[in-house]
XYZ file of C-alpha atoms in Angstrom:
357
model
C 15.870 22.814 13.394
C 16.696 24.756 16.170
C 14.462 25.462 19.045
C 13.368 25.799 22.989
C 12.954 21.768 24.298
C 8.945 21.639 23.724
C 8.344 24.839 22.555
C 5.211 24.564 19.906
C 5.912 25.990 16.686
C 3.452 26.182 13.491
C 4.217 27.016 10.320
C 1.329 29.345 8.236
C 1.749 28.751 4.289
C -0.003 30.239 1.193
C -3.241 28.931 1.350
C -3.687 29.638 5.386
C -2.958 25.986 6.379
C -1.321 26.295 9.728
C 1.038 23.155 10.020
C 2.809 22.160 13.425
C 6.546 22.150 13.445
C 8.366 20.608 16.185
C 11.015 21.637 18.297
C 14.258 20.068 19.504
C 14.131 18.002 22.470
C 16.438 16.485 24.451
C 18.888 13.488 23.022
C 18.838 14.965 19.536
C 14.574 14.064 19.351
C 11.909 16.451 17.664
C 9.713 17.409 19.699
C 5.982 17.459 18.654
C 3.743 20.165 19.656
C 0.483 19.886 21.526
C -1.411 21.342 17.856
C -0.340 18.326 16.267
C -1.718 16.062 19.077
C -4.611 17.525 17.902
C -4.583 16.005 14.176
C -4.891 11.894 15.300
C -8.719 13.293 16.746
C -9.769 15.896 14.073
C -9.605 14.075 10.344
C -10.452 16.852 8.511
C -7.221 19.083 10.191
C -4.627 16.150 10.252
C -5.789 16.303 5.972
C -5.462 20.150 5.457
C -2.309 20.002 7.494
C -0.732 17.826 5.453
C -2.235 18.416 2.248
C 0.508 19.672 -0.476
C -1.978 21.267 -2.129
C -2.726 20.660 -6.164
C 0.569 22.160 -6.792
C 2.638 20.705 -4.061
C 3.558 24.227 -2.864
C 2.953 23.070 0.858
C 5.227 19.868 0.583
C 7.831 21.248 2.379
C 5.872 21.778 5.204
C 4.326 18.511 5.777
C 7.963 17.251 5.503
C 8.973 19.769 8.180
C 6.344 17.863 10.385
C 7.150 14.295 9.121
C 10.438 14.470 8.204
C 12.398 13.499 11.683
C 14.327 10.161 12.608
C 13.615 10.000 15.867
C 10.308 12.113 17.601
C 10.688 11.879 21.696
C 8.276 10.641 23.969
C 5.148 9.622 22.281
C 5.899 11.645 18.982
C 5.514 8.810 16.713
C 2.118 7.643 18.239
C 1.000 11.276 17.425
C 2.734 11.593 14.035
C 0.997 8.262 13.372
C -2.394 9.551 14.275
C -2.256 11.990 12.162
C -1.263 10.465 9.273
C -3.991 7.744 9.159
C -6.238 10.642 10.647
C -5.257 12.495 7.163
C -5.216 9.252 4.792
C -7.366 6.709 5.776
C -10.989 7.254 4.537
C -14.268 5.664 6.787
C -15.813 2.967 5.522
C -17.427 3.384 3.044
C -16.041 6.428 1.769
C -13.496 6.863 -1.442
C -10.356 8.403 -0.654
C -10.594 12.105 -1.454
C -8.345 14.499 -3.720
C -7.214 16.254 -0.292
C -6.904 12.566 1.202
C -4.515 11.575 -1.417
C -2.095 14.306 -1.627
C -1.873 14.014 2.085
C -0.584 10.366 1.421
C 1.512 11.387 -1.544
C 2.724 13.773 1.206
C 3.741 11.161 3.646
C 5.203 8.798 1.007
C 7.505 11.551 0.820
C 8.646 12.869 4.001
C 9.139 9.761 5.283
C 10.889 8.279 2.133
C 13.282 10.825 2.781
C 14.244 9.902 6.569
C 12.656 6.803 7.070
C 9.738 6.467 9.319
C 10.435 7.019 12.755
C 10.527 4.436 15.459
C 7.072 3.233 16.185
C 5.221 5.160 13.327
C 5.760 2.073 11.100
C 1.786 0.476 11.660
C 0.272 3.363 11.379
C 1.606 4.079 7.810
C 1.266 0.283 7.103
C -2.630 1.413 7.432
C -2.238 4.056 5.072
C -0.764 1.737 2.423
C -2.612 -1.109 3.481
C -6.083 1.495 2.284
C -4.512 1.877 -1.219
C -4.071 -1.521 -2.467
C -4.897 -0.076 -5.938
C -2.095 2.868 -5.835
C 0.785 0.589 -4.091
C 0.351 -1.985 -7.161
C 1.108 0.147 -9.924
C 3.948 -0.743 -11.667
C 5.214 2.904 -12.405
C 4.282 6.299 -13.494
C 5.831 5.311 -17.047
C 2.325 2.677 -17.805
C 0.396 5.669 -16.871
C 0.996 8.560 -18.706
C 3.767 11.506 -17.850
C 2.156 12.694 -15.182
C 1.273 16.216 -14.180
C 0.249 16.153 -10.672
C 0.487 13.784 -7.653
C -2.922 12.416 -7.938
C -5.563 11.284 -10.263
C -9.075 12.083 -9.685
C -12.231 10.505 -11.096
C -12.175 13.023 -14.087
C -8.948 12.117 -14.821
C -9.693 8.645 -14.607
C -12.849 8.882 -17.620
C -11.209 8.750 -20.569
C -10.871 5.234 -22.728
C -8.630 2.843 -21.730
C -7.003 5.237 -18.589
C -8.503 3.148 -15.267
C -7.124 0.343 -17.040
C -3.948 1.458 -17.034
C -3.904 2.627 -12.439
C -6.067 0.376 -11.798
C -9.285 -2.677 -12.172
C -12.757 -2.526 -10.948
C -12.329 1.709 -10.027
C -14.780 3.184 -7.618
C -15.676 5.707 -9.548
C -15.585 8.865 -7.096
C -12.043 8.100 -5.643
C -8.446 9.725 -6.027
C -5.792 8.272 -6.264
C -2.197 9.659 -5.523
C 0.939 8.417 -7.858
C 3.603 7.602 -5.531
C 6.340 7.838 -7.759
C 5.395 10.976 -9.784
C 8.929 13.355 -9.324
C 7.792 16.900 -9.188
C 9.896 18.841 -11.716
C 13.927 19.429 -11.260
C 13.156 16.675 -8.293
C 16.216 14.784 -8.060
C 15.969 11.229 -9.054
C 16.143 8.746 -6.011
C 14.957 4.775 -5.934
C 11.351 3.640 -6.310
C 9.926 5.508 -2.942
C 7.284 3.393 -1.872
C 9.931 0.107 -2.641
C 12.106 2.188 -0.376
C 9.105 2.675 2.400
C 7.986 -0.632 2.367
C 10.968 -2.330 2.822
C 11.772 0.313 5.662
C 7.889 -0.611 7.057
C 8.937 -4.464 7.190
C 11.521 -4.782 10.021
C 8.040 -3.607 11.870
C 6.021 -7.063 12.413
C 2.677 -5.352 13.659
C 3.600 -3.433 9.961
C 4.453 -6.440 8.396
C 1.443 -8.189 9.570
C -1.018 -5.391 8.007
C 0.788 -5.314 4.910
C 0.724 -8.610 4.222
C -3.049 -8.492 5.338
C -3.481 -6.331 2.481
C -2.030 -7.746 -0.417
C -3.685 -11.369 -0.021
C -7.293 -9.940 0.987
C -6.652 -7.489 -2.087
C -5.608 -10.920 -4.376
C -8.730 -12.603 -3.540
C -11.028 -8.915 -3.889
C -9.432 -8.894 -7.582
C -10.251 -12.924 -8.339
C -13.904 -13.008 -7.113
C -14.547 -9.436 -9.691
C -13.238 -11.800 -12.894
C -15.890 -13.685 -14.772
C -15.577 -17.807 -15.420
C -12.964 -17.325 -17.898
C -10.342 -16.021 -15.804
C -11.305 -12.118 -17.882
C -11.983 -8.993 -16.859
C -15.673 -9.069 -17.150
C -16.986 -7.827 -20.834
C -13.281 -8.764 -22.031
C -11.953 -10.786 -25.086
C -9.482 -13.637 -24.421
C -7.015 -10.480 -26.555
C -7.068 -8.909 -23.302
C -6.211 -11.847 -20.770
C -2.546 -10.108 -21.084
C -3.959 -7.204 -18.420
C -5.055 -10.318 -15.326
C -2.255 -11.630 -15.934
C -0.322 -8.737 -15.419
C -1.846 -7.684 -12.260
C -2.037 -11.654 -10.831
C 1.936 -11.183 -11.642
C 2.358 -7.958 -9.746
C -0.014 -9.098 -6.587
C 2.448 -12.432 -6.334
C 5.981 -10.340 -6.484
C 4.373 -7.467 -4.010
C 4.259 -10.571 -1.975
C 7.176 -12.115 -2.658
C 9.044 -8.407 -2.009
C 7.163 -8.360 1.951
C 8.685 -11.742 2.638
C 12.160 -11.211 1.147
C 12.985 -8.190 2.746
C 11.751 -9.933 5.827
C 14.575 -12.147 5.449
C 16.902 -9.769 4.246
C 16.588 -8.083 7.122
C 16.256 -11.135 10.134
C 19.687 -11.245 7.913
C 21.509 -8.067 8.349
C 19.944 -7.239 11.826
C 17.493 -5.401 10.658
C 15.277 -7.684 12.705
C 17.212 -8.707 16.109
C 15.011 -11.956 17.271
C 13.832 -13.592 13.759
C 11.602 -16.010 16.240
C 10.203 -12.906 18.177
C 9.486 -10.779 15.097
C 7.710 -14.163 13.458
C 5.715 -14.927 16.407
C 4.509 -11.101 16.918
C 3.409 -11.543 13.105
C 1.611 -14.098 13.508
C -0.563 -13.034 16.375
C -1.189 -10.084 14.900
C -2.238 -11.302 10.920
C -6.148 -11.406 10.654
C -6.318 -14.301 8.760
C -6.309 -15.991 5.437
C -8.912 -14.484 2.614
C -10.259 -16.745 -0.257
C -12.362 -15.326 -2.631
C -16.527 -15.493 -3.417
C -16.905 -19.208 -5.003
C -19.651 -16.413 -7.359
C -18.943 -13.016 -9.367
C -18.773 -9.917 -7.346
C -19.772 -6.964 -9.304
C -19.364 -4.206 -6.734
C -16.613 -1.333 -7.118
C -16.214 -0.585 -3.415
C -13.223 2.151 -2.360
C -10.348 1.185 -2.060
C -9.960 0.550 1.624
C -13.108 -1.232 1.970
C -11.038 -4.127 -0.357
C -8.572 -4.247 2.159
C -11.284 -4.481 5.326
C -12.573 -7.413 4.272
C -13.512 -10.065 7.086
C -10.741 -13.461 6.797
C -12.615 -16.480 5.196
C -10.466 -18.243 8.547
C -7.149 -18.969 9.855
C -4.142 -19.454 7.655
C -3.145 -22.427 6.899
C -0.009 -24.001 6.704
C 3.453 -21.689 7.109
C 2.366 -18.027 6.798
C 5.980 -17.329 5.920
C 5.358 -19.465 3.004
C 4.230 -17.067 0.767
C 3.317 -19.724 -2.463
C 1.478 -21.226 -0.125
C -0.815 -18.815 1.245
C -1.504 -17.849 -2.671
C -1.389 -20.929 -4.823
C -4.209 -22.881 -2.888
C -6.170 -19.431 -2.657
C -5.909 -19.398 -7.111
C -6.573 -23.307 -7.040
C -9.148 -23.179 -5.115
C -11.093 -20.213 -6.530
C -11.101 -21.752 -10.119
C -12.150 -24.685 -9.148
C -15.048 -22.916 -7.536
C -15.701 -20.840 -10.766
C -15.207 -23.582 -13.086
C -12.125 -22.045 -14.710
C -10.907 -23.636 -17.331
C -8.181 -26.267 -16.673
C -5.867 -24.998 -18.783
C -6.635 -21.326 -18.320
C -6.201 -22.423 -14.516
C -3.123 -24.177 -15.205
C -1.369 -20.941 -16.693
C -2.534 -18.767 -14.131
C -1.021 -21.045 -11.523
C 2.571 -21.453 -13.178
C 2.387 -17.605 -13.781
C 1.630 -17.088 -10.080
C 4.152 -19.519 -9.100
C 7.075 -17.941 -11.475
C 6.385 -14.778 -10.515
C 6.813 -15.512 -6.916
C 9.949 -16.916 -7.418
C 10.646 -13.911 -9.844
C 9.838 -11.531 -6.921
C 12.082 -13.617 -4.303
C 15.492 -13.454 -6.587
C 15.468 -11.149 -9.251
C 13.740 -7.709 -7.903
């Protein structure tokens, strides 16, 4: 996009929302205007600026603000703070439809251009606040969507909630990051692509690793004493197995990304990367020893306090998840055959996540 270095532009779109535009800076970077710098301190304005609308008509505006491979000066921090202000709800608050749509726009923008250097931790915080929506296996497992967001009303139908996640807050909206608008060109899974890019940054890696392990604890403690979804019969055991398989695979994905980035130079100093991750992970996450019935907003599920320090090799994902499952099964008195079956499932899913995905 052309322009005078340092100039502040704004695009006024159909709904009357003013979205800051970038100007060209020196050295091939995009310069963030002052109007964008204010978004990080104004969540309502940030959400409005990045919300593409129900029909995604303003998706291009969000892409023009965010979709830059390189930004000047403190631009990465400015854009990152705008992203978290727009998409991460305050504690105790469920994700709103506008925040969910803004989250969708962020993923779309950064999938195309890649997150600029310095923005990765902020984008990781956004994804960490949406564990249910990063856990989905794909739109085909939900329904044929006609929008990029689910609302509580959409989930009211029989069986629908189980297809997008368990233990949902009743008033929360859910972005469908895999959704492709009509006539959009098909591309790689946007979440997988973006997560791989984020995993090159040690702080972003630590944030995502914490979130996945915290959500595993959140999930386990809400299962009943048979390791089933409360109120379900044994015929529904596959739902738990499917969920736990996905959790192990996503943890394996993160560690696989770390390995491949270290091999291909995406992580220039693997030892320094690992030291930085160890400094920044919050800890280990153990499920409650008693059944938990609360249904908090998604972001709160991964804000939980750690139960202690990680035990053993932090980068041995199997060791970080299998003892969590085993200790929970022992404390809850899960039948031995069921506990052993789930142990094998997680172990196998982790290995397959490493080698087959």
